[in-house]
Each structure stands twice: as structure tokens, then as C-alpha cells.
Amino acid sequence: MSNLEQVLRDNLQAVQARIKAACAASGRIADSVQLLAVSKTFSAEDVRQIAACGQRDFGENYIQEGVDKITALQDDLPSLVWHCIGPIQSNKTKLVAEHFDWAHTVDRLKVAQRLNDQRPAHLAPLNVCLQVNIDGGETKSGIAPADVLALAAEVAKLPRLTLRGLMTIPDPVDGFDAQVAVHAKARALFDELKAALNLPQFDTLSMGMTGDLEAAVHAGSTMVRVGTAIFGGRTYAA
Ligand SMILES: *Cc1c(COP(=O)(O)O)cnc(C)c1O
């Protein structure tokens, strides 16, 4: 095994151990939190290495980059599950509907309708999370918490989508307690919606990243999205 392969393996195991420890510390069962490996800016070969360690779910931010990787790997690794976790403009919905298994960043009915209309008939319904602007950042994407129930009720009616839950990307805050406080708001909203909607498949709260996954797990995340701690630091093309 090359050095790089070994590093990726060790990183993945360390993240799995962090999730396990966070679950234990919060009295949660270990498999109640799924790991989404965020592979944005990394190559299809890097994804292949992590997949070889048993990781199945991968997240991409940039839609065309994600589609390129999905296409490159689909013949060899058809069981990978691909999640779109970046902003979805209306002109990109078709690519998302045709290539991804999940979209975490739906925050407008128009985008949901386009994804529904463009989801190919031979594929299972697209799994969707609604992105909520949980900490009220003015410039951020995500629907306001007060508006999420109305959007959820509309999205739940779309037959080619399966509404799975909520997703948040709060601004970084320092300290475990402050992180937990923000994530706990998202968990409370998730529980409220789950009770109001009564949809059995509404089971996913996508929150927590490399810097705050312990706090997110403590607050009740069911899926953490981790990039840096698995693949290393990212460099963006200028
Ligand atoms: C990049 C990204 C992540 C992963 O962030 P890390 O800090 O590298 O773990 C998670 N979620 C979203 C939406 C991202 O864009």
C-alpha cells in the first residue's frame, strides 16, 4: 500500500473513531450517525481509495465536478451513494436529478419542482433535505426556520422526491457548548417537523463537519459531512 493510501485509511479510521466516541459520550448508539465523506476538490482516485475501506456515501459541492467523478466511477463502483451538498441553481437541477442520489441543499420550491420533473423514471426518487439557515446569517443560503414547515409540506407532495430531513451549515463558533447550542436549534426544528409531517422516511439531520462533528452528534445529528479530516486540506484553483 502506498503512503497516500495509508494516510487516507488512517484518516478515515480516525474520523470513524471520533464519531463512535461522540456517540458514546452522548449515550447514542454508534450506528445512529452516518458518515458522509466530502470529496470536493479531490480526485476520483482518492474517492476510490476511501471506497476501498468500505465508505459508501460521498458528498460533492460543485455539481459538474461531482458529475465527472460519478461518471468516472459508476461502472466500477455502482453501489456508491452520491450526495449533492452545494448550492443548486435552477440551471443545474437537471444534472443533479440525473446523477445524484441525494440533494441536501434544497431551499426553494422551484428547485424542488425542477428536480422532481427532471428525475429520470428509471431511477429511485431523489432523496432530499431542506437546507435551513439555522443561525440567521444574512447572506447565507437556506430557508428561514419559520418557513420550513410550509416548504416541507409542498416538497413532500412531489412524487419523484423523497423528503428525508434537514441540513444546516452554521457559521463556525468557538467552543463545544456554543456549537451544541446552534446544532440543538436545528435538532428541535427537525423534531418539530417530524411530528408535524408524520413521514416515516423523514429521518435525516445533516449537520456537523470536521470542526464541530462532536457537538453536532451531541445535539442529535444523524449524518456528519466530513472533508478535511479524511482527505486533508483543500486547495482551490484560482
Ligand atoms: C466542504 C463542506 C463540508 C466539509 O467540510 P470540512 O470542514 O472539510 O469537513 C461539509 N459540508 C459542506 C456543505 C461543505 O461545503
PDB file of C-alpha atoms and ligand atoms in Angstrom:
ATOM      1  CA  MET A   1       0.000   0.000   0.000  1.00  0.00           C
ATOM      2  CA  SER A   2       1.330   3.455  -0.885  1.00  0.00           C
ATOM      3  CA  ASN A   3       1.865   6.151   1.703  1.00  0.00           C
ATOM      4  CA  LEU A   4      -1.077   8.127   0.423  1.00  0.00           C
ATOM      5  CA  GLU A   5      -3.403   5.152   0.644  1.00  0.00           C
ATOM      6  CA  GLN A   6      -2.231   4.560   4.192  1.00  0.00           C
ATOM      7  CA  VAL A   7      -2.832   8.184   5.148  1.00  0.00           C
ATOM      8  CA  LEU A   8      -6.364   8.131   3.748  1.00  0.00           C
ATOM      9  CA  ARG A   9      -7.130   4.871   5.540  1.00  0.00           C
ATOM     10  CA  ASP A  10      -5.792   6.182   8.824  1.00  0.00           C
ATOM     11  CA  ASN A  11      -7.726   9.429   8.422  1.00  0.00           C
ATOM     12  CA  LEU A  12     -10.971   7.592   7.725  1.00  0.00           C
ATOM     13  CA  GLN A  13     -10.480   5.351  10.735  1.00  0.00           C
ATOM     14  CA  ALA A  14      -9.735   8.347  12.942  1.00  0.00           C
ATOM     15  CA  VAL A  15     -12.969  10.029  11.845  1.00  0.00           C
ATOM     16  CA  GLN A  16     -14.938   6.830  12.442  1.00  0.00           C
ATOM     17  CA  ALA A  17     -13.394   6.679  15.909  1.00  0.00           C
ATOM     18  CA  ARG A  18     -14.356  10.315  16.588  1.00  0.00           C
ATOM     19  CA  ILE A  19     -17.967   9.583  15.630  1.00  0.00           C
ATOM     20  CA  LYS A  20     -18.028   6.462  17.778  1.00  0.00           C
ATOM     21  CA  ALA A  21     -16.585   8.295  20.767  1.00  0.00           C
ATOM     22  CA  ALA A  22     -19.030  11.185  20.315  1.00  0.00           C
ATOM     23  CA  CYS A  23     -21.938   8.735  20.226  1.00  0.00           C
ATOM     24  CA  ALA A  24     -20.705   7.001  23.359  1.00  0.00           C
ATOM     25  CA  ALA A  25     -20.228  10.314  25.166  1.00  0.00           C
ATOM     26  CA  SER A  26     -23.817  11.290  24.343  1.00  0.00           C
ATOM     27  CA  GLY A  27     -25.369   7.915  25.096  1.00  0.00           C
ATOM     28  CA  ARG A  28     -26.247   7.325  21.454  1.00  0.00           C
ATOM     29  CA  ILE A  29     -25.822   4.029  19.643  1.00  0.00           C
ATOM     30  CA  ALA A  30     -22.798   4.016  17.354  1.00  0.00           C
ATOM     31  CA  ASP A  31     -24.573   3.446  14.074  1.00  0.00           C
ATOM     32  CA  SER A  32     -27.102   6.221  14.632  1.00  0.00           C
ATOM     33  CA  VAL A  33     -24.774   8.655  12.843  1.00  0.00           C
ATOM     34  CA  GLN A  34     -23.831   8.177   9.210  1.00  0.00           C
ATOM     35  CA  LEU A  35     -20.588   9.471   7.766  1.00  0.00           C
ATOM     36  CA  LEU A  36     -20.706  11.394   4.510  1.00  0.00           C
ATOM     37  CA  ALA A  37     -17.191  11.712   3.069  1.00  0.00           C
ATOM     38  CA  VAL A  38     -16.921  15.120   1.373  1.00  0.00           C
ATOM     39  CA  SER A  39     -14.669  14.625  -1.631  1.00  0.00           C
ATOM     40  CA  LYS A  40     -14.911  18.068  -3.251  1.00  0.00           C
ATOM     41  CA  THR A  41     -11.633  19.129  -4.912  1.00  0.00           C
ATOM     42  CA  PHE A  42     -10.241  15.584  -4.540  1.00  0.00           C
ATOM     43  CA  SER A  43      -9.902  13.136  -7.392  1.00  0.00           C
ATOM     44  CA  ALA A  44     -11.907  10.098  -8.394  1.00  0.00           C
ATOM     45  CA  GLU A  45      -8.827   8.068  -7.425  1.00  0.00           C
ATOM     46  CA  ASP A  46      -8.950   9.460  -3.878  1.00  0.00           C
ATOM     47  CA  VAL A  47     -12.624   8.501  -3.709  1.00  0.00           C
ATOM     48  CA  ARG A  48     -11.705   5.034  -4.896  1.00  0.00           C
ATOM     49  CA  GLN A  49      -9.204   4.664  -2.029  1.00  0.00           C
ATOM     50  CA  ILE A  50     -11.737   5.666   0.585  1.00  0.00           C
ATOM     51  CA  ALA A  51     -14.397   3.475  -1.018  1.00  0.00           C
ATOM     52  CA  ALA A  52     -11.982   0.543  -0.785  1.00  0.00           C
ATOM     53  CA  CYS A  53     -12.094   0.987   3.020  1.00  0.00           C
ATOM     54  CA  GLY A  54     -15.839   0.450   2.964  1.00  0.00           C
ATOM     55  CA  GLN A  55     -17.047   4.068   2.807  1.00  0.00           C
ATOM     56  CA  ARG A  56     -20.171   4.268   0.645  1.00  0.00           C
ATOM     57  CA  ASP A  57     -21.543   7.809   0.880  1.00  0.00           C
ATOM     58  CA  PHE A  58     -19.739  10.729  -0.787  1.00  0.00           C
ATOM     59  CA  GLY A  59     -20.621  14.420  -0.902  1.00  0.00           C
ATOM     60  CA  GLU A  60     -19.820  16.934  -3.622  1.00  0.00           C
ATOM     61  CA  ASN A  61     -20.304  20.711  -3.640  1.00  0.00           C
ATOM     62  CA  TYR A  62     -19.622  21.623  -7.224  1.00  0.00           C
ATOM     63  CA  ILE A  63     -22.132  19.917  -9.433  1.00  0.00           C
ATOM     64  CA  GLN A  64     -20.117  19.472 -12.617  1.00  0.00           C
ATOM     65  CA  GLU A  65     -17.087  18.254 -10.655  1.00  0.00           C
ATOM     66  CA  GLY A  66     -19.316  15.767  -8.863  1.00  0.00           C
ATOM     67  CA  VAL A  67     -20.890  14.529 -12.088  1.00  0.00           C
ATOM     68  CA  ASP A  68     -17.430  13.962 -13.571  1.00  0.00           C
ATOM     69  CA  LYS A  69     -16.460  11.768 -10.600  1.00  0.00           C
ATOM     70  CA  ILE A  70     -19.772   9.914 -10.545  1.00  0.00           C
ATOM     71  CA  THR A  71     -19.417   9.161 -14.238  1.00  0.00           C
ATOM     72  CA  ALA A  72     -15.799   8.061 -13.866  1.00  0.00           C
ATOM     73  CA  LEU A  73     -16.611   5.627 -11.047  1.00  0.00           C
ATOM     74  CA  GLN A  74     -20.084   4.332 -11.852  1.00  0.00           C
ATOM     75  CA  ASP A  75     -19.040   1.228 -13.767  1.00  0.00           C
ATOM     76  CA  ASP A  76     -16.505   0.037 -11.189  1.00  0.00           C
ATOM     77  CA  LEU A  77     -18.294   1.208  -8.064  1.00  0.00           C
ATOM     78  CA  PRO A  78     -22.032   1.220  -8.793  1.00  0.00           C
ATOM     79  CA  SER A  79     -23.009   0.975  -5.119  1.00  0.00           C
ATOM     80  CA  LEU A  80     -21.574   4.340  -4.096  1.00  0.00           C
ATOM     81  CA  VAL A  81     -24.185   6.843  -2.919  1.00  0.00           C
ATOM     82  CA  TRP A  82     -23.657  10.423  -4.110  1.00  0.00           C
ATOM     83  CA  HIS A  83     -24.899  13.477  -2.230  1.00  0.00           C
ATOM     84  CA  CYS A  84     -25.085  16.993  -3.656  1.00  0.00           C
ATOM     85  CA  ILE A  85     -24.227  19.352  -0.779  1.00  0.00           C
ATOM     86  CA  GLY A  86     -23.511  22.543  -2.751  1.00  0.00           C
ATOM     87  CA  PRO A  87     -25.810  25.339  -3.911  1.00  0.00           C
ATOM     88  CA  ILE A  88     -28.216  24.273  -6.675  1.00  0.00           C
ATOM     89  CA  GLN A  89     -29.021  26.932  -9.260  1.00  0.00           C
ATOM     90  CA  SER A  90     -32.065  26.304 -11.431  1.00  0.00           C
ATOM     91  CA  ASN A  91     -29.905  25.657 -14.476  1.00  0.00           C
ATOM     92  CA  LYS A  92     -28.101  22.817 -12.651  1.00  0.00           C
ATOM     93  CA  THR A  93     -31.123  20.868 -11.414  1.00  0.00           C
ATOM     94  CA  LYS A  94     -31.106  18.515 -14.391  1.00  0.00           C
ATOM     95  CA  LEU A  95     -27.542  17.342 -13.684  1.00  0.00           C
ATOM     96  CA  VAL A  96     -28.397  16.788 -10.029  1.00  0.00           C
ATOM     97  CA  ALA A  97     -31.614  14.917 -10.857  1.00  0.00           C
ATOM     98  CA  GLU A  98     -29.880  12.675 -13.372  1.00  0.00           C
ATOM     99  CA  HIS A  99     -26.703  11.814 -11.464  1.00  0.00           C
ATOM    100  CA  PHE A 100     -27.023  12.181  -7.697  1.00  0.00           C
ATOM    101  CA  ASP A 101     -28.848  10.042  -5.127  1.00  0.00           C
ATOM    102  CA  TRP A 102     -29.352  12.853  -2.617  1.00  0.00           C
ATOM    103  CA  ALA A 103     -29.649  16.649  -2.655  1.00  0.00           C
ATOM    104  CA  HIS A 104     -29.094  18.288   0.747  1.00  0.00           C
ATOM    105  CA  THR A 105     -29.403  21.909  -0.287  1.00  0.00           C
ATOM    106  CA  VAL A 106     -32.980  22.393  -1.463  1.00  0.00           C
ATOM    107  CA  ASP A 107     -34.280  25.696  -0.117  1.00  0.00           C
ATOM    108  CA  ARG A 108     -36.873  26.786  -2.700  1.00  0.00           C
ATOM    109  CA  LEU A 109     -39.983  25.108  -4.098  1.00  0.00           C
ATOM    110  CA  LYS A 110     -38.970  25.980  -7.654  1.00  0.00           C
ATOM    111  CA  VAL A 111     -35.756  23.978  -7.349  1.00  0.00           C
ATOM    112  CA  ALA A 112     -37.641  21.068  -5.766  1.00  0.00           C
ATOM    113  CA  GLN A 113     -40.181  21.067  -8.599  1.00  0.00           C
ATOM    114  CA  ARG A 114     -37.466  21.068 -11.239  1.00  0.00           C
ATOM    115  CA  LEU A 115     -35.626  18.198  -9.520  1.00  0.00           C
ATOM    116  CA  ASN A 116     -38.911  16.293  -9.352  1.00  0.00           C
ATOM    117  CA  ASP A 117     -39.744  16.900 -13.016  1.00  0.00           C
ATOM    118  CA  GLN A 118     -36.225  16.037 -14.185  1.00  0.00           C
ATOM    119  CA  ARG A 119     -35.671  12.903 -12.100  1.00  0.00           C
ATOM    120  CA  PRO A 120     -35.416  10.071 -14.655  1.00  0.00           C
ATOM    121  CA  ALA A 121     -38.128   7.427 -14.414  1.00  0.00           C
ATOM    122  CA  HIS A 122     -35.656   4.537 -14.199  1.00  0.00           C
ATOM    123  CA  LEU A 123     -34.085   5.918 -11.008  1.00  0.00           C
ATOM    124  CA  ALA A 124     -35.465   5.768  -7.477  1.00  0.00           C
ATOM    125  CA  PRO A 125     -36.900   9.054  -6.198  1.00  0.00           C
ATOM    126  CA  LEU A 126     -34.212  11.609  -5.316  1.00  0.00           C
ATOM    127  CA  ASN A 127     -33.610  11.881  -1.557  1.00  0.00           C
ATOM    128  CA  VAL A 128     -33.920  15.495  -0.463  1.00  0.00           C
ATOM    129  CA  CYS A 129     -33.021  17.502   2.622  1.00  0.00           C
ATOM    130  CA  LEU A 130     -34.176  21.087   3.068  1.00  0.00           C
ATOM    131  CA  GLN A 131     -31.324  23.453   3.885  1.00  0.00           C
ATOM    132  CA  VAL A 132     -32.213  25.675   6.833  1.00  0.00           C
ATOM    133  CA  ASN A 133     -30.419  28.906   7.718  1.00  0.00           C
ATOM    134  CA  ILE A 134     -30.432  27.966  11.382  1.00  0.00           C
ATOM    135  CA  ASP A 135     -28.260  30.789  12.719  1.00  0.00           C
ATOM    136  CA  GLY A 136     -29.830  33.522  10.607  1.00  0.00           C
ATOM    137  CA  GLY A 137     -26.743  34.608   8.673  1.00  0.00           C
ATOM    138  CA  GLU A 138     -27.975  37.304   6.241  1.00  0.00           C
ATOM    139  CA  THR A 139     -26.026  36.295   3.174  1.00  0.00           C
ATOM    140  CA  LYS A 140     -26.422  32.582   3.553  1.00  0.00           C
ATOM    141  CA  SER A 141     -28.464  30.153   1.583  1.00  0.00           C
ATOM    142  CA  GLY A 142     -31.073  28.107   3.338  1.00  0.00           C
ATOM    143  CA  ILE A 143     -34.692  28.770   4.184  1.00  0.00           C
ATOM    144  CA  ALA A 144     -35.636  30.608   7.379  1.00  0.00           C
ATOM    145  CA  PRO A 145     -36.729  28.251  10.188  1.00  0.00           C
ATOM    146  CA  ALA A 146     -40.176  29.871  10.287  1.00  0.00           C
ATOM    147  CA  ASP A 147     -40.799  28.988   6.635  1.00  0.00           C
ATOM    148  CA  VAL A 148     -39.531  25.426   6.570  1.00  0.00           C
ATOM    149  CA  LEU A 149     -42.755  23.622   7.501  1.00  0.00           C
ATOM    150  CA  ALA A 150     -44.673  25.175   4.596  1.00  0.00           C
ATOM    151  CA  LEU A 151     -41.906  24.253   2.133  1.00  0.00           C
ATOM    152  CA  ALA A 152     -41.639  20.736   3.569  1.00  0.00           C
ATOM    153  CA  ALA A 153     -45.366  20.149   3.126  1.00  0.00           C
ATOM    154  CA  GLU A 154     -45.114  21.109  -0.566  1.00  0.00           C
ATOM    155  CA  VAL A 155     -41.946  19.104  -1.218  1.00  0.00           C
ATOM    156  CA  ALA A 156     -43.486  16.046   0.428  1.00  0.00           C
ATOM    157  CA  LYS A 157     -46.164  16.029  -2.287  1.00  0.00           C
ATOM    158  CA  LEU A 158     -43.663  15.669  -5.127  1.00  0.00           C
ATOM    159  CA  PRO A 159     -43.680  12.011  -6.219  1.00  0.00           C
ATOM    160  CA  ARG A 160     -40.157  11.835  -7.668  1.00  0.00           C
ATOM    161  CA  LEU A 161     -38.586  13.204  -4.470  1.00  0.00           C
ATOM    162  CA  THR A 162     -38.371  11.615  -1.022  1.00  0.00           C
ATOM    163  CA  LEU A 163     -38.176  14.218   1.703  1.00  0.00           C
ATOM    164  CA  ARG A 164     -35.566  12.858   4.120  1.00  0.00           C
ATOM    165  CA  GLY A 165     -34.900  15.723   6.518  1.00  0.00           C
ATOM    166  CA  LEU A 166     -32.985  18.917   7.131  1.00  0.00           C
ATOM    167  CA  MET A 167     -29.461  20.153   6.512  1.00  0.00           C
ATOM    168  CA  THR A 168     -27.587  23.046   8.139  1.00  0.00           C
ATOM    169  CA  ILE A 169     -24.241  24.805   7.705  1.00  0.00           C
ATOM    170  CA  PRO A 170     -23.972  27.162  10.678  1.00  0.00           C
ATOM    171  CA  ASP A 171     -21.155  29.708  10.774  1.00  0.00           C
ATOM    172  CA  PRO A 172     -18.229  28.395  12.822  1.00  0.00           C
ATOM    173  CA  VAL A 173     -18.376  29.297  16.506  1.00  0.00           C
ATOM    174  CA  ASP A 174     -15.756  28.604  19.150  1.00  0.00           C
ATOM    175  CA  GLY A 175     -16.272  26.135  21.923  1.00  0.00           C
ATOM    176  CA  PHE A 176     -18.244  22.943  22.328  1.00  0.00           C
ATOM    177  CA  ASP A 177     -21.160  24.497  24.228  1.00  0.00           C
ATOM    178  CA  ALA A 178     -21.676  27.276  21.693  1.00  0.00           C
ATOM    179  CA  GLN A 179     -21.569  24.740  18.854  1.00  0.00           C
ATOM    180  CA  VAL A 180     -24.053  22.491  20.624  1.00  0.00           C
ATOM    181  CA  ALA A 181     -26.402  25.440  21.196  1.00  0.00           C
ATOM    182  CA  VAL A 182     -26.669  26.132  17.445  1.00  0.00           C
ATOM    183  CA  HIS A 183     -26.999  22.477  16.491  1.00  0.00           C
ATOM    184  CA  ALA A 184     -29.634  21.941  19.191  1.00  0.00           C
ATOM    185  CA  LYS A 185     -31.839  24.539  17.483  1.00  0.00           C
ATOM    186  CA  ALA A 186     -31.666  22.504  14.302  1.00  0.00           C
ATOM    187  CA  ARG A 187     -32.496  19.311  16.181  1.00  0.00           C
ATOM    188  CA  ALA A 188     -35.517  20.947  17.819  1.00  0.00           C
ATOM    189  CA  LEU A 189     -36.766  22.133  14.433  1.00  0.00           C
ATOM    190  CA  PHE A 190     -36.184  18.668  12.972  1.00  0.00           C
ATOM    191  CA  ASP A 191     -38.202  17.049  15.792  1.00  0.00           C
ATOM    192  CA  GLU A 192     -40.993  19.591  15.358  1.00  0.00           C
ATOM    193  CA  LEU A 193     -41.210  18.905  11.632  1.00  0.00           C
ATOM    194  CA  LYS A 194     -41.020  15.175  12.088  1.00  0.00           C
ATOM    195  CA  ALA A 195     -44.024  15.303  14.400  1.00  0.00           C
ATOM    196  CA  ALA A 196     -45.972  17.675  12.153  1.00  0.00           C
ATOM    197  CA  LEU A 197     -45.305  15.889   8.857  1.00  0.00           C
ATOM    198  CA  ASN A 198     -45.623  12.305  10.044  1.00  0.00           C
ATOM    199  CA  LEU A 199     -43.464  10.925   7.220  1.00  0.00           C
ATOM    200  CA  PRO A 200     -41.673   7.663   8.108  1.00  0.00           C
ATOM    201  CA  GLN A 201     -38.767   8.499   5.812  1.00  0.00           C
ATOM    202  CA  PHE A 202     -38.094  11.870   7.421  1.00  0.00           C
ATOM    203  CA  ASP A 203     -35.090  10.545   9.326  1.00  0.00           C
ATOM    204  CA  THR A 204     -32.030  12.626   8.413  1.00  0.00           C
ATOM    205  CA  LEU A 205     -30.486  15.630  10.095  1.00  0.00           C
ATOM    206  CA  SER A 206     -27.388  16.502   8.069  1.00  0.00           C
ATOM    207  CA  MET A 207     -25.127  18.646  10.240  1.00  0.00           C
ATOM    208  CA  GLY A 208     -21.590  18.695  11.596  1.00  0.00           C
ATOM    209  CA  MET A 209     -18.272  18.913   9.745  1.00  0.00           C
ATOM    210  CA  THR A 210     -14.604  18.347  10.585  1.00  0.00           C
ATOM    211  CA  GLY A 211     -14.511  21.166  13.146  1.00  0.00           C
ATOM    212  CA  ASP A 212     -17.735  20.518  15.022  1.00  0.00           C
ATOM    213  CA  LEU A 213     -18.814  16.936  14.490  1.00  0.00           C
ATOM    214  CA  GLU A 214     -18.693  16.061  18.188  1.00  0.00           C
ATOM    215  CA  ALA A 215     -21.047  18.922  19.042  1.00  0.00           C
ATOM    216  CA  ALA A 216     -23.338  18.006  16.148  1.00  0.00           C
ATOM    217  CA  VAL A 217     -23.522  14.373  17.285  1.00  0.00           C
ATOM    218  CA  HIS A 218     -24.188  15.512  20.836  1.00  0.00           C
ATOM    219  CA  ALA A 219     -27.069  17.681  19.624  1.00  0.00           C
ATOM    220  CA  GLY A 220     -28.628  14.892  17.551  1.00  0.00           C
ATOM    221  CA  SER A 221     -27.144  14.929  14.049  1.00  0.00           C
ATOM    222  CA  THR A 222     -27.790  11.753  12.062  1.00  0.00           C
ATOM    223  CA  MET A 223     -25.295  12.478   9.262  1.00  0.00           C
ATOM    224  CA  VAL A 224     -22.000  14.316   9.551  1.00  0.00           C
ATOM    225  CA  ARG A 225     -20.308  15.684   6.418  1.00  0.00           C
ATOM    226  CA  VAL A 226     -16.552  15.417   6.770  1.00  0.00           C
ATOM    227  CA  GLY A 227     -13.964  16.504   4.209  1.00  0.00           C
ATOM    228  CA  THR A 228     -10.726  17.857   5.659  1.00  0.00           C
ATOM    229  CA  ALA A 229     -10.272  15.222   8.358  1.00  0.00           C
ATOM    230  CA  ILE A 230     -10.469  12.466   5.738  1.00  0.00           C
ATOM    231  CA  PHE A 231      -8.894  13.866   2.579  1.00  0.00           C
ATOM    232  CA  GLY A 232      -6.690  16.610   4.023  1.00  0.00           C
ATOM    233  CA  GLY A 233      -6.699  20.351   3.352  1.00  0.00           C
ATOM    234  CA  ARG A 234      -8.189  21.608   0.117  1.00  0.00           C
ATOM    235  CA  THR A 235      -6.554  23.825  -2.457  1.00  0.00           C
ATOM    236  CA  TYR A 236      -8.864  25.655  -4.799  1.00  0.00           C
ATOM    237  CA  ALA A 237      -7.945  26.511  -8.352  1.00  0.00           C
ATOM    238  CA  ALA A 238      -7.522  30.291  -8.656  1.00  0.00           C
TER     239      ALA A 238
HETATM  240  C1  LIG B   1     -16.790  21.374   2.399  1.00  0.00           C
HETATM  241  C2  LIG B   1     -18.053  21.049   3.101  1.00  0.00           C
HETATM  242  C3  LIG B   1     -18.086  20.135   4.168  1.00  0.00           C
HETATM  243  C4  LIG B   1     -16.845  19.501   4.747  1.00  0.00           C
HETATM  244  O1  LIG B   1     -16.134  20.451   5.469  1.00  0.00           O
HETATM  245  P1  LIG B   1     -14.809  20.036   6.283  1.00  0.00           P
HETATM  246  O2  LIG B   1     -14.643  21.178   7.228  1.00  0.00           O
HETATM  247  O3  LIG B   1     -13.717  19.944   5.286  1.00  0.00           O
HETATM  248  O4  LIG B   1     -15.086  18.758   6.967  1.00  0.00           O
HETATM  249  C5  LIG B   1     -19.319  19.823   4.721  1.00  0.00           C
HETATM  250  N1  LIG B   1     -20.457  20.375   4.269  1.00  0.00           N
HETATM  251  C6  LIG B   1     -20.472  21.267   3.253  1.00  0.00           C
HETATM  252  C7  LIG B   1     -21.759  21.827   2.800  1.00  0.00           C
HETATM  253  C8  LIG B   1     -19.276  21.630   2.665  1.00  0.00           C
HETATM  254  O5  LIG B   1     -19.303  22.522   1.664  1.00  0.00           O
END
